[in-house]
Amino acid sequence: MRKNIVAGNWKMNTTLAEGVKLAKDVNEALKGFTPNCDVVIAVPFTHLASVNAVIDSSKLGLGAENCADHVKGAYTGEVSAAMVASTGATYVILGHSERRQYYGETSEILKTKVALALENNLTPIFCIGEVLEERENGSYLEVVKKQIEDALFEMSAADFSKLILAYEPVWAIGTGKTATDDQAEEMHAFIRKVIADKYGAEVAENTSILYGGSCKPSNAPQLFAKPNVDGGLIGGASLDAESFMGIVKAF
Ligand code: PGA
């Protein structure tokens, strides 16, 4: 069966010292009990190796927030999937709406990034989601379906099964405006059907689909209670160990 997962996305926040402290705090908080979900933190590239050194990887997964769309070479400033993996990280967020919006990441680019992540044994947390206009004009289901088809549907079923998906309505990210549990469930059930139509019911049933967008300890229990919501990708609320743990404990 699919896993429940709560993953933090720190984005461009924390200095190295602050990040190591936050990771230690989360690690410490996980020592006392066994959560009913996998817990992951995705941190800036600069923090990966140091954070890896202070966490118990059997209780807390580590990921990057992006990786390059090239294997290696003359791409100044880029960080490859192999480099990410060499730090001890085992996850990578790909296709976040901020990457699509501010850094021009297309489905073509993302296809390559997903392939490189998998070649380096990184588990992609692949993000999809509509903007407000698409929510309001009613095209949101089609938009998300196309994002999935364009970037992922050339993959084999075996490779697709290695992915985690994260539905993040762009209008809910960092806005304090969460999708309702019914809005999330509608989309998650739809995504699962899109996967089932392509790869079959078993692959669809085994795919974890996380919700992201202003998820907090107060709204997580309701969202996670929905049958097709398998956890969360958490931005702002992951920057504080207590609120992040509050979401972990929602399961
Ligand atoms: P948020 O971000 O929780 O701050 O809305 C979620 C995300 O972008 O992954």
PDB file of C-alpha atoms and ligand atoms in Angstrom, residues 7-9 11 93 96-98 127 168 172-176 211-216 233-238, ligand 1:
ATOM      1  CA  ALA A   7       7.656  16.545   3.595  1.00  0.00           C
ATOM      2  CA  GLY A   8       8.999  19.969   4.463  1.00  0.00           C
ATOM      3  CA  ASN A   9      10.062  22.330   1.696  1.00  0.00           C
ATOM      4  CA  LYS A  11      12.630  26.908  -0.012  1.00  0.00           C
ATOM      5  CA  ILE A  93      11.440  18.101  -5.248  1.00  0.00           C
ATOM      6  CA  HIS A  96       7.595  23.119  -7.979  1.00  0.00           C
ATOM      7  CA  SER A  97       5.384  25.947  -9.248  1.00  0.00           C
ATOM      8  CA  GLU A  98       8.008  28.480  -8.168  1.00  0.00           C
ATOM      9  CA  CYS A 127       4.679  18.952  -8.109  1.00  0.00           C
ATOM     10  CA  GLU A 168      -0.115  22.183  -4.969  1.00  0.00           C
ATOM     11  CA  ALA A 172      -2.851  28.287  -2.035  1.00  0.00           C
ATOM     12  CA  ILE A 173       0.963  28.412  -1.792  1.00  0.00           C
ATOM     13  CA  GLY A 174       2.186  30.825   0.832  1.00  0.00           C
ATOM     14  CA  THR A 175      -1.108  32.704   0.701  1.00  0.00           C
ATOM     15  CA  GLY A 176      -2.735  31.371   3.844  1.00  0.00           C
ATOM     16  CA  TYR A 211      -1.276  18.092  -0.795  1.00  0.00           C
ATOM     17  CA  GLY A 212       0.635  21.372  -0.564  1.00  0.00           C
ATOM     18  CA  GLY A 213      -0.437  24.952  -0.039  1.00  0.00           C
ATOM     19  CA  SER A 214      -0.769  26.663   3.337  1.00  0.00           C
ATOM     20  CA  CYS A 215      -0.998  23.342   5.143  1.00  0.00           C
ATOM     21  CA  LYS A 216      -0.724  23.863   8.915  1.00  0.00           C
ATOM     22  CA  LEU A 233       4.315  19.134   1.164  1.00  0.00           C
ATOM     23  CA  ILE A 234       4.808  21.878   3.692  1.00  0.00           C
ATOM     24  CA  GLY A 235       6.443  25.246   3.040  1.00  0.00           C
ATOM     25  CA  GLY A 236       6.091  27.958   5.663  1.00  0.00           C
ATOM     26  CA  ALA A 237       4.987  25.673   8.474  1.00  0.00           C
ATOM     27  CA  SER A 238       8.065  23.451   7.997  1.00  0.00           C
TER      28      SER A 238
HETATM   29  P1  PGA B   1       3.304  26.753   1.824  1.00  0.00           P
HETATM   30  O1  PGA B   1       4.189  26.173   0.623  1.00  0.00           O
HETATM   31  O2  PGA B   1       3.050  25.622   2.782  1.00  0.00           O
HETATM   32  O3  PGA B   1       4.162  27.842   2.427  1.00  0.00           O
HETATM   33  O4  PGA B   1       2.050  27.272   1.222  1.00  0.00           O
HETATM   34  C1  PGA B   1       3.982  24.875   0.134  1.00  0.00           C
HETATM   35  C2  PGA B   1       4.931  24.620  -1.008  1.00  0.00           C
HETATM   36  O5  PGA B   1       5.142  25.513  -1.837  1.00  0.00           O
HETATM   37  O6  PGA B   1       5.510  23.523  -1.118  1.00  0.00           O
END
